[in-house]
XYZ file of C-alpha atoms in Angstrom:
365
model
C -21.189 -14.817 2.711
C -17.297 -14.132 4.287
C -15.929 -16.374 1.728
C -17.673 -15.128 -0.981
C -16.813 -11.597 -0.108
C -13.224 -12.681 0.340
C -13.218 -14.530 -2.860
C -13.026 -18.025 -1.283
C -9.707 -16.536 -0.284
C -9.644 -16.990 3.673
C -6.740 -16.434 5.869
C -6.262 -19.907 6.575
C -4.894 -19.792 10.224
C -6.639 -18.176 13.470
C -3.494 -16.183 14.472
C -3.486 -14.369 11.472
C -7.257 -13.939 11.186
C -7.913 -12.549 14.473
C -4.169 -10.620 13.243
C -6.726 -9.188 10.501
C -9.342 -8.328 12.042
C -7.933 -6.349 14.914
C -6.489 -4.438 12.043
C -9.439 -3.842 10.495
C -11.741 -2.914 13.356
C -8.723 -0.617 14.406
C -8.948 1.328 11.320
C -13.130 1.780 11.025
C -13.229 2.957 14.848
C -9.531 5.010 14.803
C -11.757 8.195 14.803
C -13.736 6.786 18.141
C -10.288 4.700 20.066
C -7.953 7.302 19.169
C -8.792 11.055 19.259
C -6.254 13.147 17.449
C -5.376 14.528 14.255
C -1.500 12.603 14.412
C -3.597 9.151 15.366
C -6.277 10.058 11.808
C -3.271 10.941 9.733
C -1.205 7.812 10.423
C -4.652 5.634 10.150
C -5.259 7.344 6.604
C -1.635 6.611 5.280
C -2.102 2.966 6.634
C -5.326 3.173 4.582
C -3.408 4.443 1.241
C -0.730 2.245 1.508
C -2.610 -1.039 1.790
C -3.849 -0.085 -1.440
C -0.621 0.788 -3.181
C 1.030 -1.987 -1.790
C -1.366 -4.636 -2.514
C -1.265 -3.369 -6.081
C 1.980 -3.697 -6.194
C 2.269 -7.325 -4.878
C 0.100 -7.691 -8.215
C 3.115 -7.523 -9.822
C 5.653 -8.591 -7.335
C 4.129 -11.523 -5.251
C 1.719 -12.498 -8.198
C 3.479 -12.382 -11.517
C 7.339 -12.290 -10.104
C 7.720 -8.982 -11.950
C 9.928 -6.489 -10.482
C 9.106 -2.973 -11.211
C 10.668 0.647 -9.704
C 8.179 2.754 -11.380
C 5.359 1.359 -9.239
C 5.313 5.016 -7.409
C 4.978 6.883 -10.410
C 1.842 5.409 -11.271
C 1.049 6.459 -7.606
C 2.266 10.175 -8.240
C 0.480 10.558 -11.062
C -3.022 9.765 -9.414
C -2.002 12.186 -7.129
C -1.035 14.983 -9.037
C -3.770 14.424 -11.510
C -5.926 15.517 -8.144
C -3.747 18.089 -7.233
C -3.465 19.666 -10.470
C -7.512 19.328 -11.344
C -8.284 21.199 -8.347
C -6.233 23.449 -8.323
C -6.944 24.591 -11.992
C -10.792 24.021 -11.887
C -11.597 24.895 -8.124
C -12.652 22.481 -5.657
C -15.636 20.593 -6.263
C -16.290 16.938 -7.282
C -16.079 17.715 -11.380
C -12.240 18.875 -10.506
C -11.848 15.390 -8.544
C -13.371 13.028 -11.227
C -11.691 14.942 -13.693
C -8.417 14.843 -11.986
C -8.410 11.131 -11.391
C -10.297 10.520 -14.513
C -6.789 12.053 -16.669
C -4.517 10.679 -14.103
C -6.115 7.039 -15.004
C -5.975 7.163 -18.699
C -2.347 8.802 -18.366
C -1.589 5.866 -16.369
C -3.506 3.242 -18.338
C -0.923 5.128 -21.120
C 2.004 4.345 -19.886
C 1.449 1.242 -18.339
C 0.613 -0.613 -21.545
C 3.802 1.531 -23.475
C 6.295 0.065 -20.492
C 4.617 -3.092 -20.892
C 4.565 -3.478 -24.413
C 8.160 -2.332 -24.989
C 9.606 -3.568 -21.796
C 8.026 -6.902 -20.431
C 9.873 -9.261 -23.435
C 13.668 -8.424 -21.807
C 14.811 -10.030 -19.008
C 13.576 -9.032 -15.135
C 16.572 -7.422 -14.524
C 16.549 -4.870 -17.454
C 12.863 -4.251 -16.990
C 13.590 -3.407 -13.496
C 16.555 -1.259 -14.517
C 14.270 0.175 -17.865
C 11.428 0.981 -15.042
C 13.912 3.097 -12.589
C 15.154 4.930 -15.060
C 11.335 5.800 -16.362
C 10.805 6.932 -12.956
C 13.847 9.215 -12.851
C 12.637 10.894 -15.682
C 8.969 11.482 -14.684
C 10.467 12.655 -11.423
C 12.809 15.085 -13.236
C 10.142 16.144 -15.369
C 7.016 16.634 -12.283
C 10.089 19.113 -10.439
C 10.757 21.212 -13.651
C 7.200 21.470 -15.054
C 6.691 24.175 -11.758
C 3.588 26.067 -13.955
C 1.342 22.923 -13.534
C 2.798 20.641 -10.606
C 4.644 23.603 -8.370
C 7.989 22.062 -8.871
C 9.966 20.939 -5.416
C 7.301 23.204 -3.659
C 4.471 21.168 -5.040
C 0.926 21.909 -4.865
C -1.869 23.070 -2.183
C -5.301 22.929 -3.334
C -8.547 22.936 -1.689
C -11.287 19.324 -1.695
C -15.166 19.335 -1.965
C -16.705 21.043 0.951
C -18.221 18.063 2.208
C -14.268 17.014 2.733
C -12.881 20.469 4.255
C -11.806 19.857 7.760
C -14.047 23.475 8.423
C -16.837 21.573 7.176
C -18.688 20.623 10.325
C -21.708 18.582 10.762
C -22.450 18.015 14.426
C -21.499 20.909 17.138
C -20.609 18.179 19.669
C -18.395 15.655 19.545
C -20.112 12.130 18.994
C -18.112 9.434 21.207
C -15.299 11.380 21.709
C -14.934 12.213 17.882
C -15.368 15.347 15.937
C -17.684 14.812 13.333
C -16.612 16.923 10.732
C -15.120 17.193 6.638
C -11.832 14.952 7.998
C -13.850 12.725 9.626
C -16.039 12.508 6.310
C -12.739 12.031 4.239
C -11.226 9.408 6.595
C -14.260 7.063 6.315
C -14.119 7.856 2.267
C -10.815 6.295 2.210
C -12.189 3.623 4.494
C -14.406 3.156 1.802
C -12.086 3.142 -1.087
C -9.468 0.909 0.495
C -12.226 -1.870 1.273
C -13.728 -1.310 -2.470
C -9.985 -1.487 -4.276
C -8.846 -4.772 -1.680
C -11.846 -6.948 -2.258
C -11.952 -6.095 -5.921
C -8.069 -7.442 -6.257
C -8.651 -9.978 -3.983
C -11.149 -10.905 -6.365
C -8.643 -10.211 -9.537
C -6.120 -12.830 -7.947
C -8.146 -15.478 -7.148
C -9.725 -15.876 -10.840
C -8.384 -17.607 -13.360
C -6.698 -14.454 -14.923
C -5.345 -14.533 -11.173
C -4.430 -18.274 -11.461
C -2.217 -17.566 -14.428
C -0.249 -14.908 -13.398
C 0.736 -17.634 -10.425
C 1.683 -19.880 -12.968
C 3.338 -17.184 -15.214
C 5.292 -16.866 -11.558
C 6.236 -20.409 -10.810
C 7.527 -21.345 -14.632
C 6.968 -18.846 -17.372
C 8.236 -21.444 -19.991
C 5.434 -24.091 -18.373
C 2.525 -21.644 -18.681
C 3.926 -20.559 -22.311
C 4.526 -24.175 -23.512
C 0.537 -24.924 -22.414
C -0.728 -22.374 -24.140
C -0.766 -19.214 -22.390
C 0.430 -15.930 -23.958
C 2.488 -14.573 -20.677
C 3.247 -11.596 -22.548
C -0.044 -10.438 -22.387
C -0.610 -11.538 -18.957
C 2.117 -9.497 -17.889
C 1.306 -6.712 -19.704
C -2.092 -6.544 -18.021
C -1.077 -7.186 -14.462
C 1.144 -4.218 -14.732
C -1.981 -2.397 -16.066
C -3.630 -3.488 -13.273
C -1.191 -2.670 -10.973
C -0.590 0.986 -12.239
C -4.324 1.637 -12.466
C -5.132 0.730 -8.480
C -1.672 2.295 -7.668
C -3.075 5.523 -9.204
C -6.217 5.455 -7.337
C -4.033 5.145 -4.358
C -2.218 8.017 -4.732
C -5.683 10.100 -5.568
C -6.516 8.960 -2.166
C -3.672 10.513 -0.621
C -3.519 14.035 -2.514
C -7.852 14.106 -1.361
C -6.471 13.401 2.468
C -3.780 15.696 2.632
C -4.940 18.390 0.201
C -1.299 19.045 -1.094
C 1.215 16.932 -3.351
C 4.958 17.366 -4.238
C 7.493 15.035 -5.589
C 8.433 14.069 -2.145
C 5.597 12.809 -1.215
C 4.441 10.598 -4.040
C 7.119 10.252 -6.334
C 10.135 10.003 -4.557
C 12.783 6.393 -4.059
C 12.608 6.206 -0.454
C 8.683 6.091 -1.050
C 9.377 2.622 -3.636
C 11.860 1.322 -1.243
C 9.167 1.340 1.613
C 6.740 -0.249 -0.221
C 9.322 -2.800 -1.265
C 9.649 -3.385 2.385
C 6.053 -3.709 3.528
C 5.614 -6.035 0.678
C 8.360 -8.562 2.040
C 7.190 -7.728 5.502
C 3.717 -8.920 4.957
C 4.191 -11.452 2.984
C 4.727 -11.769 -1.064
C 1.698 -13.093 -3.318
C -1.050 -12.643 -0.651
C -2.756 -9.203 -0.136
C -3.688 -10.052 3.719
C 0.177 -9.215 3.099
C -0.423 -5.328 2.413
C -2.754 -4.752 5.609
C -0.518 -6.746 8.218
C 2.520 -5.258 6.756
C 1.211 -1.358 6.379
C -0.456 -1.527 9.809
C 2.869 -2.560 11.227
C 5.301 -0.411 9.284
C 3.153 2.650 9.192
C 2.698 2.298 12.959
C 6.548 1.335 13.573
C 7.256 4.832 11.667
C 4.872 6.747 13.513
C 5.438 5.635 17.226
C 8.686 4.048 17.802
C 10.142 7.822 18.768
C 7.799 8.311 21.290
C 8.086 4.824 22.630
C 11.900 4.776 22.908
C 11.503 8.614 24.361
C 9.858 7.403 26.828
C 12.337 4.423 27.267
C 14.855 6.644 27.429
C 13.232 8.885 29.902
C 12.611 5.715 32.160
C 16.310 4.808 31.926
C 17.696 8.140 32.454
C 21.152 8.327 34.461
C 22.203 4.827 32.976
C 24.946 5.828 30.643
C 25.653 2.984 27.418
C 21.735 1.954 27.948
C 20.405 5.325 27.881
C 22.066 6.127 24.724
C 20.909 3.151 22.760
C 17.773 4.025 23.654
C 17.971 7.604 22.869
C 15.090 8.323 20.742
C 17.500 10.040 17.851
C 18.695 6.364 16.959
C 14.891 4.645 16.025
C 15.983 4.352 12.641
C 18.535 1.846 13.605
C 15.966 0.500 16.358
C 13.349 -0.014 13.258
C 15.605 -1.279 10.925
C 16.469 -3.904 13.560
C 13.075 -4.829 14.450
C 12.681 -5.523 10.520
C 15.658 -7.471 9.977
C 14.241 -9.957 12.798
C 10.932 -9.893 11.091
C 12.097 -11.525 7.820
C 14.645 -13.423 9.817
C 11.778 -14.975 11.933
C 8.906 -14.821 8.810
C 11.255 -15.866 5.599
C 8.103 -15.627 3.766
C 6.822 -12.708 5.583
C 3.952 -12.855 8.111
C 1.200 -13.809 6.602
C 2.804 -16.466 4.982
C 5.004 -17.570 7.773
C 1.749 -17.874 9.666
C -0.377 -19.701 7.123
C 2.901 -22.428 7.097
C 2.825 -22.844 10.873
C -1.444 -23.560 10.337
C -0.815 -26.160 7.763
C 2.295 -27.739 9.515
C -0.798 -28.066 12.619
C -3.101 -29.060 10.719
C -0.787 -32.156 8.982
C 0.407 -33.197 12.277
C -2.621 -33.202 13.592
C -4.040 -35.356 10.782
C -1.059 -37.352 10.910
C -2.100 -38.419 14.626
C -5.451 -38.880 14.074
C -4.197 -41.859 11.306
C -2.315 -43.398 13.432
């Protein structure tokens, strides 16, 4: 039943399977093992961002298609939640509205910077999709009467999601059970729902041909195949689940701004968790979120305490000071893909198979 859930698409190496599933058990009982609304709100952005990033290694890992505007498709999702509810009231008609527009906007757009885009050469559809994103940018910080401009928007979720919302008066194993716990285990929900369903996209034979599209274009054009189209859908694709990501994060934190979905920094980190993980696999997006999100998140308060331990010591003391993690994190990443060329998942599924052969290659002989 595993493999058919996972779309006959199994890790292929213990390290990285028990790898996933510590990951995964993590984030369904992060309300029980780690108490705390900083814990839940790095958990939920791991949650989002496995989403966004596996649909954009869609594009990137999948179909070799290089794209900037990936985190528009993201703001929009967002916005289209923020802007719903905050016209119509909160309620669940302002949420399926919201992400119902922000998916056919999407769906839009996609198929217009497909269509007009995807025939010129990688590098000037990479520098035609930055320069998309610009604009939309430009364009969510001046329209201020429906997005809120650089201020962005607050709005208020379904009751059943308020964090007021409370439906035990005790804590249950050390968590509060209340509307954040409710939304947490939504996204839970979501984020299972959107990975299995690509998981399933990739491993079909639309899947299959976007991997050959990858390998050799010409190849998969000269047997038939119309990549064109191809492409054009897997950046459909792509845009549509990155949308639903970003309606994930505008229900979890109730507010959205161009900072927070739409901005370069946000591209450039998915970028990096792509490469991180691991490039055409989506075990990829979890490995590489969970790591990077929880990198971002911690590594202060690790090297604080570093530095607190080392106190009185004066060059090591300094290095560890906890205002230079940036450079810490960067470093820890630059020995990642050092040590993982292909990233993790698939420097671990080469190590499996290089076992594997040798230990075939013994039993032969």
């Amino acid at each position: 039943m595993l493999r058919a859930l996972l779309s006959h698409d199994l890790p292929r190496s213990r390290l990285l399977a028990a790898l996933l599933l510590a990951c995964v058990v993590g984030l369904l009982l992060t309300p029980f093992l780690f108490p705390g609304i900083k814990a839940l709100n790095v958990a939920a952005k791991i949650l989002v961002f496995i989403v966004l990033v596996a649909s954009y290694d869609l594009l990137l890992g999948y179909t070799g298609i290089v794209s900037f505007a990936h985190t528009m498709f993201f703001g929009i999702g967002a916005y289209g939640v923020a802007i719903a509810s905050n016209q119509m009231g909160p309620g669940w008609p302002a949420l399926a509205t919201g992400v119902g527009a922000a998916l056919g906007l999407s769906l839009l757009l996609s198929l217009l910077i497909g269509l007009f885009s995807l025939r010129v050469k990688a590098l000037f559809f990479a520098m035609i999709t930055m320069a998309v994103a610009s604009a939309f940018l430009g364009l969510a910080s001046q329209l201020s009467e429906f997005t809120g401009g650089e201020d962005g928007l607050s709005f208020q979720v379904p009751e059943l999601l308020q964090p007021g919302t409370e439906f035990l008066e005790e804590p249950f194993l050390g968590a509060s059970i209340d509307g954040r716990f409710a939304a947490y285990y939504l996204l839970c929900a979501c984020t299972i729902s959107l990975t299995l369903l690509m998981l399933r996209i990739v491993n079909s034979p639309f899947g299959r041909v976007l991997q050959a599209i990858r390998e050799n274009d010409f190849r998969a054009e000269a047997i038939g195949y119309q990549t064109v189209v191809y492409r054009v859908w897997a950046n459909v694709l792509a845009a549509l689940f990155a949308t639903l990501a970003g309606a994930m994060l505008a229900v979890w934190l109730r507010y959205n701004g161009p900072d927070t979905s739409l901005s370069m920094e946000l591209m450039l980190d998915v970028l990096l968790i792509c490469v991180i993980g691991g490039m055409g696999s989506l075990y990829g997006a979890v490995v590489g979120s969970v790591l990077f999100m929880g990198a971002q998140a911690y590594l202060q308060d690790l090297m604080r305490l570093g530095a607190s331990a080392v106190e009185g010591v004066p060059v090591l003391a300094a290095l560890i000071s906890p205002d230079r993690w940036l450079l810490w994190l960067g470093l820890l990443f630059v020995l990642a893909v050092y040590h993982f060329p292909a990233g993790i998942v698939g420097g671990l599924r080469l190590r499996a198979a290089r076992r594997a052969l040798a230990a075939l290659s013994k039993e032969q002989a």
